[in-house]
Each structure stands twice: as C-alpha cells, then as structure tokens.
GROMACS .gro file of C-alpha atoms in nm:
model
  261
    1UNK     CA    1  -9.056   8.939  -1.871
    2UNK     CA    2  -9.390   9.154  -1.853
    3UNK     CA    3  -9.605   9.168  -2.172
    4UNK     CA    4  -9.570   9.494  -2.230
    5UNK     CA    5  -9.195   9.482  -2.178
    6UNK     CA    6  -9.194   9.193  -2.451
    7UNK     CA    7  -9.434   9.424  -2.701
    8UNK     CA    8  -9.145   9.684  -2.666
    9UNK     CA    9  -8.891   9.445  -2.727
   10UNK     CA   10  -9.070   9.286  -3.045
   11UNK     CA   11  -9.132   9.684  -3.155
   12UNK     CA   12  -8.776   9.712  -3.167
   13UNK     CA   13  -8.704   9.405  -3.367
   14UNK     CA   14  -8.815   9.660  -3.671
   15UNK     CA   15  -8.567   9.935  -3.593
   16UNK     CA   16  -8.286   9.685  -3.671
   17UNK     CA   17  -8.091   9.621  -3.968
   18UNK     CA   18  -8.127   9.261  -3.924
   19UNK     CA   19  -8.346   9.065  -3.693
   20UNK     CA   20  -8.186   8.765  -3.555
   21UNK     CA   21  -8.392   8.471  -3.645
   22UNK     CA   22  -8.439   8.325  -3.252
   23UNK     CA   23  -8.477   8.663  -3.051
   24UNK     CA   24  -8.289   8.632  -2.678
   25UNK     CA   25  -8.509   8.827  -2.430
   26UNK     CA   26  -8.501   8.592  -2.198
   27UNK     CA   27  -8.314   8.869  -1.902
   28UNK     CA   28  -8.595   9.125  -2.012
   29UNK     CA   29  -8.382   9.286  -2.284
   30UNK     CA   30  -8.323   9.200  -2.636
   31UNK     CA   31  -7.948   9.084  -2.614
   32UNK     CA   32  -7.788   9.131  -2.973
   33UNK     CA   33  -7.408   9.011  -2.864
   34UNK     CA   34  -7.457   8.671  -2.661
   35UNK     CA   35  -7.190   8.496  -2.484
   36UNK     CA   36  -6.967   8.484  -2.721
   37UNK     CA   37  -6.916   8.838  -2.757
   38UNK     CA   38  -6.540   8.903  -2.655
   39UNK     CA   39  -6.407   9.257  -2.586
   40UNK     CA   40  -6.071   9.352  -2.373
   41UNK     CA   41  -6.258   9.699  -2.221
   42UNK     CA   42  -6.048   9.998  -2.091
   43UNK     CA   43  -6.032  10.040  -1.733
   44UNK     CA   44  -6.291  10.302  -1.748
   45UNK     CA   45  -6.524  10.083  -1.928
   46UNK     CA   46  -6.437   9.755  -1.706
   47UNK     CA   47  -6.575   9.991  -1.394
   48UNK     CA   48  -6.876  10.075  -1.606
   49UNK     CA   49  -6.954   9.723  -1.673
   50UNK     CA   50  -6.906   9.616  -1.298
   51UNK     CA   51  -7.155   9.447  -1.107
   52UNK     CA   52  -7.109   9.740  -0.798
   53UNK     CA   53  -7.127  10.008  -0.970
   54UNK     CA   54  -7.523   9.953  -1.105
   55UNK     CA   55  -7.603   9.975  -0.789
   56UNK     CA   56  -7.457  10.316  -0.669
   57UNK     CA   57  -7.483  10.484  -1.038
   58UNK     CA   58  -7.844  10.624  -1.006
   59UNK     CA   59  -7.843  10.762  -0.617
   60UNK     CA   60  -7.458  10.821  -0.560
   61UNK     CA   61  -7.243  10.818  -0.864
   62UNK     CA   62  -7.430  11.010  -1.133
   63UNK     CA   63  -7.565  11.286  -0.886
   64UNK     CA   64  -7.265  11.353  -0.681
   65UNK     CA   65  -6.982  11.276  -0.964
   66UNK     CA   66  -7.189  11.453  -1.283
   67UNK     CA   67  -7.297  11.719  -1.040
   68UNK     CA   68  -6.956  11.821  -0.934
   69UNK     CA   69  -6.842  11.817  -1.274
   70UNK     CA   70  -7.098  12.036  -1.392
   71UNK     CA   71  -6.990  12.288  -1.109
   72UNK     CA   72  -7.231  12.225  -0.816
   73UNK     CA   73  -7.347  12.391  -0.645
   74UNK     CA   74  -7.387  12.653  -1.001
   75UNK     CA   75  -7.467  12.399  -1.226
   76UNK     CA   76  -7.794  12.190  -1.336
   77UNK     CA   77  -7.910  11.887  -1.131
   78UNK     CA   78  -7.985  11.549  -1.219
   79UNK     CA   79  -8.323  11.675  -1.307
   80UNK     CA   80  -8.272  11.985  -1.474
   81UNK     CA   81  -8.034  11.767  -1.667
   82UNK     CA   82  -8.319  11.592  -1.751
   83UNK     CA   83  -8.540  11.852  -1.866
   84UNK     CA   84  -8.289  12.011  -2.103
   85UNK     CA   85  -8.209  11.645  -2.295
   86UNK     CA   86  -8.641  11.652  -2.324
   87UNK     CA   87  -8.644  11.985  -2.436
   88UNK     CA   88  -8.336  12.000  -2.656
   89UNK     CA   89  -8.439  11.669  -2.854
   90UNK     CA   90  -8.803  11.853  -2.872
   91UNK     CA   91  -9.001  11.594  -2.692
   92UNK     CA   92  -9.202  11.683  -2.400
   93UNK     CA   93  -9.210  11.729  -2.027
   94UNK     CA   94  -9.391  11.530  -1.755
   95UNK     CA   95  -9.751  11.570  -1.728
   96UNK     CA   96  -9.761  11.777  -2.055
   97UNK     CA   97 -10.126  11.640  -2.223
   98UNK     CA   98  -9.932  11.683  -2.576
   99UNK     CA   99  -9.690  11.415  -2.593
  100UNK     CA  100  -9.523  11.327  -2.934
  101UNK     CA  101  -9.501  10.997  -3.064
  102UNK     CA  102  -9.129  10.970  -3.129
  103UNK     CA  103  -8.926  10.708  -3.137
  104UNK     CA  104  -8.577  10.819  -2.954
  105UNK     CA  105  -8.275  10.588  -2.932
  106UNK     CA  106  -8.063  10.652  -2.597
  107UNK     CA  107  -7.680  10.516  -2.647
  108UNK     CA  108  -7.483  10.353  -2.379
  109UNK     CA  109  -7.782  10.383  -2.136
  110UNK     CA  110  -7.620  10.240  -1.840
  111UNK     CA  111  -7.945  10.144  -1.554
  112UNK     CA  112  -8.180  10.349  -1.796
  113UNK     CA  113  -8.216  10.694  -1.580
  114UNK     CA  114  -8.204  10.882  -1.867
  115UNK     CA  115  -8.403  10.623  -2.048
  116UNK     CA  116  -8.687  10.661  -1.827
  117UNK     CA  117  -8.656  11.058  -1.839
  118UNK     CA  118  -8.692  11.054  -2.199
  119UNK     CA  119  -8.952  10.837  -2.151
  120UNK     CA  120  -9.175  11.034  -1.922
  121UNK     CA  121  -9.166  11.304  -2.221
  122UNK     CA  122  -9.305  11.085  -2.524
  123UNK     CA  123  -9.693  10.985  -2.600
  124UNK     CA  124  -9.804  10.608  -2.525
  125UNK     CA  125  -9.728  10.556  -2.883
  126UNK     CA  126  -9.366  10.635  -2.891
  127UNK     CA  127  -9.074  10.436  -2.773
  128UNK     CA  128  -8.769  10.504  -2.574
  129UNK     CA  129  -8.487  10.237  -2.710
  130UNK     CA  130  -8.217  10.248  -2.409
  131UNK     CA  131  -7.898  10.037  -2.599
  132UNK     CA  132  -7.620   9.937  -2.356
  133UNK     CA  133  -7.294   9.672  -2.386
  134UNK     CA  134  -7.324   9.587  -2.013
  135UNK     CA  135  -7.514   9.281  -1.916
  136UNK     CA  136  -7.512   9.425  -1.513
  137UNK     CA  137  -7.633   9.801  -1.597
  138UNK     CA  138  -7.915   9.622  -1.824
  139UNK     CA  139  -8.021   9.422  -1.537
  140UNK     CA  140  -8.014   9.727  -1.330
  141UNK     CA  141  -8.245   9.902  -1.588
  142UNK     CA  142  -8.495   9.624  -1.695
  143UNK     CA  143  -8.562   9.611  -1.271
  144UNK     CA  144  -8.629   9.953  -1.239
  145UNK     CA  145  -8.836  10.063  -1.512
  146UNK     CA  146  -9.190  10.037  -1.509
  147UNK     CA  147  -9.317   9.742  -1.740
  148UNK     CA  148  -9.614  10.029  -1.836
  149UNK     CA  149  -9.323  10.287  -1.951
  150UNK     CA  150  -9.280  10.279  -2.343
  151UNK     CA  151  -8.911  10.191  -2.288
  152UNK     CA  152  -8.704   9.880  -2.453
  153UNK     CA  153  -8.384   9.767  -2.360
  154UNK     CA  154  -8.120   9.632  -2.621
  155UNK     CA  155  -7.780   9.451  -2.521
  156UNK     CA  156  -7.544   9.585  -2.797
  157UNK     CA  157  -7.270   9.768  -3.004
  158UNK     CA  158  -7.284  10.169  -2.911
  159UNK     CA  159  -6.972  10.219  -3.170
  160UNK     CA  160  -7.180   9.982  -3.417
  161UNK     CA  161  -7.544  10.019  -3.357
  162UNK     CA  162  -7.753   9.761  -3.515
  163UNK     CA  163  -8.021   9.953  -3.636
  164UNK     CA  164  -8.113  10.030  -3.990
  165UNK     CA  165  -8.074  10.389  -4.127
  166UNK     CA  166  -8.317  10.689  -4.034
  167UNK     CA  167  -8.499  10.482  -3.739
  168UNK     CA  168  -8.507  10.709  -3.518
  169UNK     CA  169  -8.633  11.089  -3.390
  170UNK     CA  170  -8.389  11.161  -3.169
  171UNK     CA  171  -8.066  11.016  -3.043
  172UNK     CA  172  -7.941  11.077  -2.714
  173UNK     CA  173  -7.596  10.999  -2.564
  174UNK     CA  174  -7.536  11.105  -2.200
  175UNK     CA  175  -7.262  11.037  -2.032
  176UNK     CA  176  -7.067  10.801  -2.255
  177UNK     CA  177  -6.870  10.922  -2.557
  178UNK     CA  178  -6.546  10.963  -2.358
  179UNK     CA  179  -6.532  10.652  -2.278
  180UNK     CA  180  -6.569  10.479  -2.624
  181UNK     CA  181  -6.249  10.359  -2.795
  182UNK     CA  182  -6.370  10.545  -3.156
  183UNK     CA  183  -6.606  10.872  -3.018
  184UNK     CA  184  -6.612  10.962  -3.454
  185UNK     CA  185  -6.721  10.612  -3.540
  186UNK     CA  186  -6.995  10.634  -3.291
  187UNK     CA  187  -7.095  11.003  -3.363
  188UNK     CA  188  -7.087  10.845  -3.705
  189UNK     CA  189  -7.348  10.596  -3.644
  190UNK     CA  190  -7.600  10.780  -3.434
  191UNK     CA  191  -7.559  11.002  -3.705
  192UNK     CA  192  -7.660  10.773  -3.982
  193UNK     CA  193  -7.988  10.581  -3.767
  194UNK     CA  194  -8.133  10.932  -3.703
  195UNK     CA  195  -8.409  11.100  -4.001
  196UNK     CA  196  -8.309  11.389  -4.115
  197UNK     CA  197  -8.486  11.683  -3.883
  198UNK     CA  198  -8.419  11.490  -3.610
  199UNK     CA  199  -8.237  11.610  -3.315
  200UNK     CA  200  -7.939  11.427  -3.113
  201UNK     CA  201  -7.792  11.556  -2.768
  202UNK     CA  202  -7.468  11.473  -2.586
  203UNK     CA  203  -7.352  11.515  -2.272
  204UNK     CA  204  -6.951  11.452  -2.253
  205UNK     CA  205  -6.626  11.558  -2.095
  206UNK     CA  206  -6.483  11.878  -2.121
  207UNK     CA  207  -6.117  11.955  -2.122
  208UNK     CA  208  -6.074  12.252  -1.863
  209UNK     CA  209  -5.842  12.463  -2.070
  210UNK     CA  210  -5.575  12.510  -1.834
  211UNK     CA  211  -5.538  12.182  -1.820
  212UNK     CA  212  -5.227  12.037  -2.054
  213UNK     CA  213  -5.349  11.853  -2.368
  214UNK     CA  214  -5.062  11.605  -2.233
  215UNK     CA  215  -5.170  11.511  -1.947
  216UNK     CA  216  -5.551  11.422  -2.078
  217UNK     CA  217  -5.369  11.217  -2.357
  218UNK     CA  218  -5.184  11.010  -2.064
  219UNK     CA  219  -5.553  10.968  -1.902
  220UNK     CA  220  -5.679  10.879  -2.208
  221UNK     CA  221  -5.426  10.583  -2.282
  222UNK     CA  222  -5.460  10.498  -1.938
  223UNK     CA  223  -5.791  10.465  -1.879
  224UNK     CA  224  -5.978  10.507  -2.174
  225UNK     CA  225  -6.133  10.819  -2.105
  226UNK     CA  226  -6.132  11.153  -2.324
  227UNK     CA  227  -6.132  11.437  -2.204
  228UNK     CA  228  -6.285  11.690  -2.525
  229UNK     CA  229  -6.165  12.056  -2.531
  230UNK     CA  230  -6.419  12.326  -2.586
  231UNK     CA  231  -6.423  12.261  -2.998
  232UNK     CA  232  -6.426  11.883  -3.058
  233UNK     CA  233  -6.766  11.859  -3.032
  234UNK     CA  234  -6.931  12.125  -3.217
  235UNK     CA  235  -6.682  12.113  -3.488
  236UNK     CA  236  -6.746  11.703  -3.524
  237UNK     CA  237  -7.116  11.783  -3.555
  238UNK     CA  238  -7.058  12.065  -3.816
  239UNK     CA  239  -6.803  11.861  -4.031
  240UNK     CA  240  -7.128  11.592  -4.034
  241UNK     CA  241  -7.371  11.891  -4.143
  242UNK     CA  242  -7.533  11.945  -3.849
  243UNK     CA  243  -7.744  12.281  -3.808
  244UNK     CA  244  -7.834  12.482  -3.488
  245UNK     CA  245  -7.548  12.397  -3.272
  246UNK     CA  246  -7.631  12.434  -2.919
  247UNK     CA  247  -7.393  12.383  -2.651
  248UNK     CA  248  -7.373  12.449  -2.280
  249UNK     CA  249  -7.024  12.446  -2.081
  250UNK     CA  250  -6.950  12.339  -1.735
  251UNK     CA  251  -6.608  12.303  -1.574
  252UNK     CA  252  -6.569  11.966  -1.657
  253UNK     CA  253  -6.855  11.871  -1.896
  254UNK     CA  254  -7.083  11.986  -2.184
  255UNK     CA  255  -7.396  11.947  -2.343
  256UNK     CA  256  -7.381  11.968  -2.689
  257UNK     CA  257  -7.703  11.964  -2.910
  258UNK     CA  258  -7.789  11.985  -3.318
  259UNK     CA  259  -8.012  11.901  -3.588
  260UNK     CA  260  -7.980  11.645  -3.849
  261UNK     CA  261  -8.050  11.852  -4.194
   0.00000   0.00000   0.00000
C-alpha cells in the first residue's frame, strides 16, 4: 500500500462513527467487515460480488449495459455520465484551475470508475471516499487508481454506512440502489452522513411504464433487483426534505439529483 494511499485511508478513519482500534488496510483499503462478515446476497448482488465480473465492469459491462439502458445511441455516455454526477454534486471538471475541497462519499463503488471521476473534479485537498461490500471490485479499484488521486477505498455496509453524521459534501450512488435489499434504509443513511447544503446524485433503474408492476415485482424477488417507476425516486427524496429535485429519464434508467436543506 502506497503512502499516499495509506494518508487517504488514515483521513478517513475521521469520517467514521467509530474507528476500529487495529485498522485492516492491509489489501489497500480500509476493510470495516472482516472475515467474519456473513451475508446470503441476491443473485444480482452474488454477480456483482464475482471475481469475473471486476474485470469486464469498466470496458464492457458498464459502457455497453448502462449505455443501452440509457437509450444509446440518444443517450449520455460513460463520460457525459460523468460530467453530469461532477456537475450536479457542484464539484468541478477536469483541468478546471478552481477545484473545491470537498469531501464526497461514493456508495457501492464497485472498481471505483466513478470514484476516480469524482475525483478528477475535487482540489488536492479534498477526498473522494469510494465504499463498497465486495472484496473483488475493491481489489479491482485499489489497482487501478492512481496512488496520487485523493481517493480512499472502504470495505463496508452501503445500507449501514459507518460514518458519523454530516461528514460529507456530497454523496453519490451510481448504479446500485436497485440492487440493495432496503433502497429507503440506504437513501436513509446517505441522507443522514451528508451536511445540510450538500448535494447527493443517483443513478438507478427505471420502470418503463408499459411494463406491468407484476412482472418487475417477480424480478425483484427473483433476483434482487428493483426496477423504480418514474415517481419513487423524487417522491423518496421530497418525503426526506430534499429541495431542487432534478431528474433526467432514460428508457430504462434515471438520474435523480437534490439538495440536502
């Protein structure tokens, strides 16, 4: 583990709500659920937490199967995508000379590609906290992120984040809420570790609304995954006081984006 990869890691020992008393960073992330963690994950989440698909995610499974469900060859790339999480959670863009010192907390990070895009839009000063339950995708991020990048990786809850109230600037959840067993419990707690003013984005599954709220329940209990119909979202964040609702639609997914009051 690089130095500055360890400096990151010990930065984030003071975003939680308890430090453990012998830190594990021995794989290059700070790993909060050990061994004996034991968890029977949906079928959606056991592919997730496979040791193939790390490998694929960033070059063939993120751009082809986001992409298509976004409606491509219409809809935003990987990179627009990108852009829009920067700009939504008001941080910066690459190369910008202004770059703000925030501190932004990325749930269920998978290999860290939108880690490291958040990171490129933060000062030196800031820190991009990518928090994931797989041991594989971690692996997969701590190897291909630049030990210079103000990034930290921690090995932990997304439905019960460890970190103490108001830590962070931003929250940002790509790509993940549909497949978590309680989506309001975790709203719920990236809710309650962001300050108030501060911005969170997700990007989740939309419910095509032709398609029968039946059959997406059947999905759900059979794989896990959620599909959200065009209100779920918005009206979770406005039940939670949230202000300036955002949202973009695509054919099969959303952005959705709001401010903490």
């Amino acid at each position: 583990m690089s130095t500055t990869l360890r400096e990151a890691a010990g930065r984030v020992l003071e975003l939680l709500r308890e430090a453990p008393g012998e830190p594990d960073m021995s794989a290059g992330y700070l790993d909060l659920l050990g061994p004996s963690a034991t968890r029977s994950p949906s079928l959606a989440q056991s592919v997730m937490e496979s040791t193939f698909l790390p490998r694929i995610y960033e070059k063939v499974w993120r751009p082809v199967g986001f992409n298509l469900a976004k409606g491509w060859p219409f809809g935003p790339d990987t990179a627009e995508e990108h852009a829009m999480a920067r700009d939504w959670l008001g941080l910066s863009q690459p190369g910008y000379a202004a770059r703000p010192p925030a501190t932004v907390l990325d749930v269920a990070c998978g290999p860290g590609n939108v880690t490291r895009a958040l990171a490129a839009g933060i000062g030196a000063s800031g820190l991009v906290v990518g928090l994931d339950a797989s041991e594989t995708m971690l692996t997969r991020a701590v190897a291909d992120t630049d030990p210079a990048d103000p990034v930290a990786y921690v090995r932990g809850d997304a439905v019960d984040l460890p970190f103490r109230d108001a830590a962070f600037d931003a929250v940002c959840c790509f790509g993940a809420l549909y497949l978590f067993d309680d989506p309001w419990a975790a709203l719920d707690g990236m809710t309650r570790v962001l300050r108030p003013g501060g911005k969170l984005v997700i990007l989740t599954s939309r419910r095509p609304l032709a398609a029968p709220r039946l059959g997406t329940e059947l999905l759900r209990r059979a794989t896990g995954f959620t599909a959200f119909d065009d209100r779920e979202i918005t009206r979770a964040l406005t039940d939670r006081g949230y202000t300036g609702v955002r949202r973009r639609r695509y054919p099969l997914m959303q952005v959705v984006a709001a401010g903490r009051p």
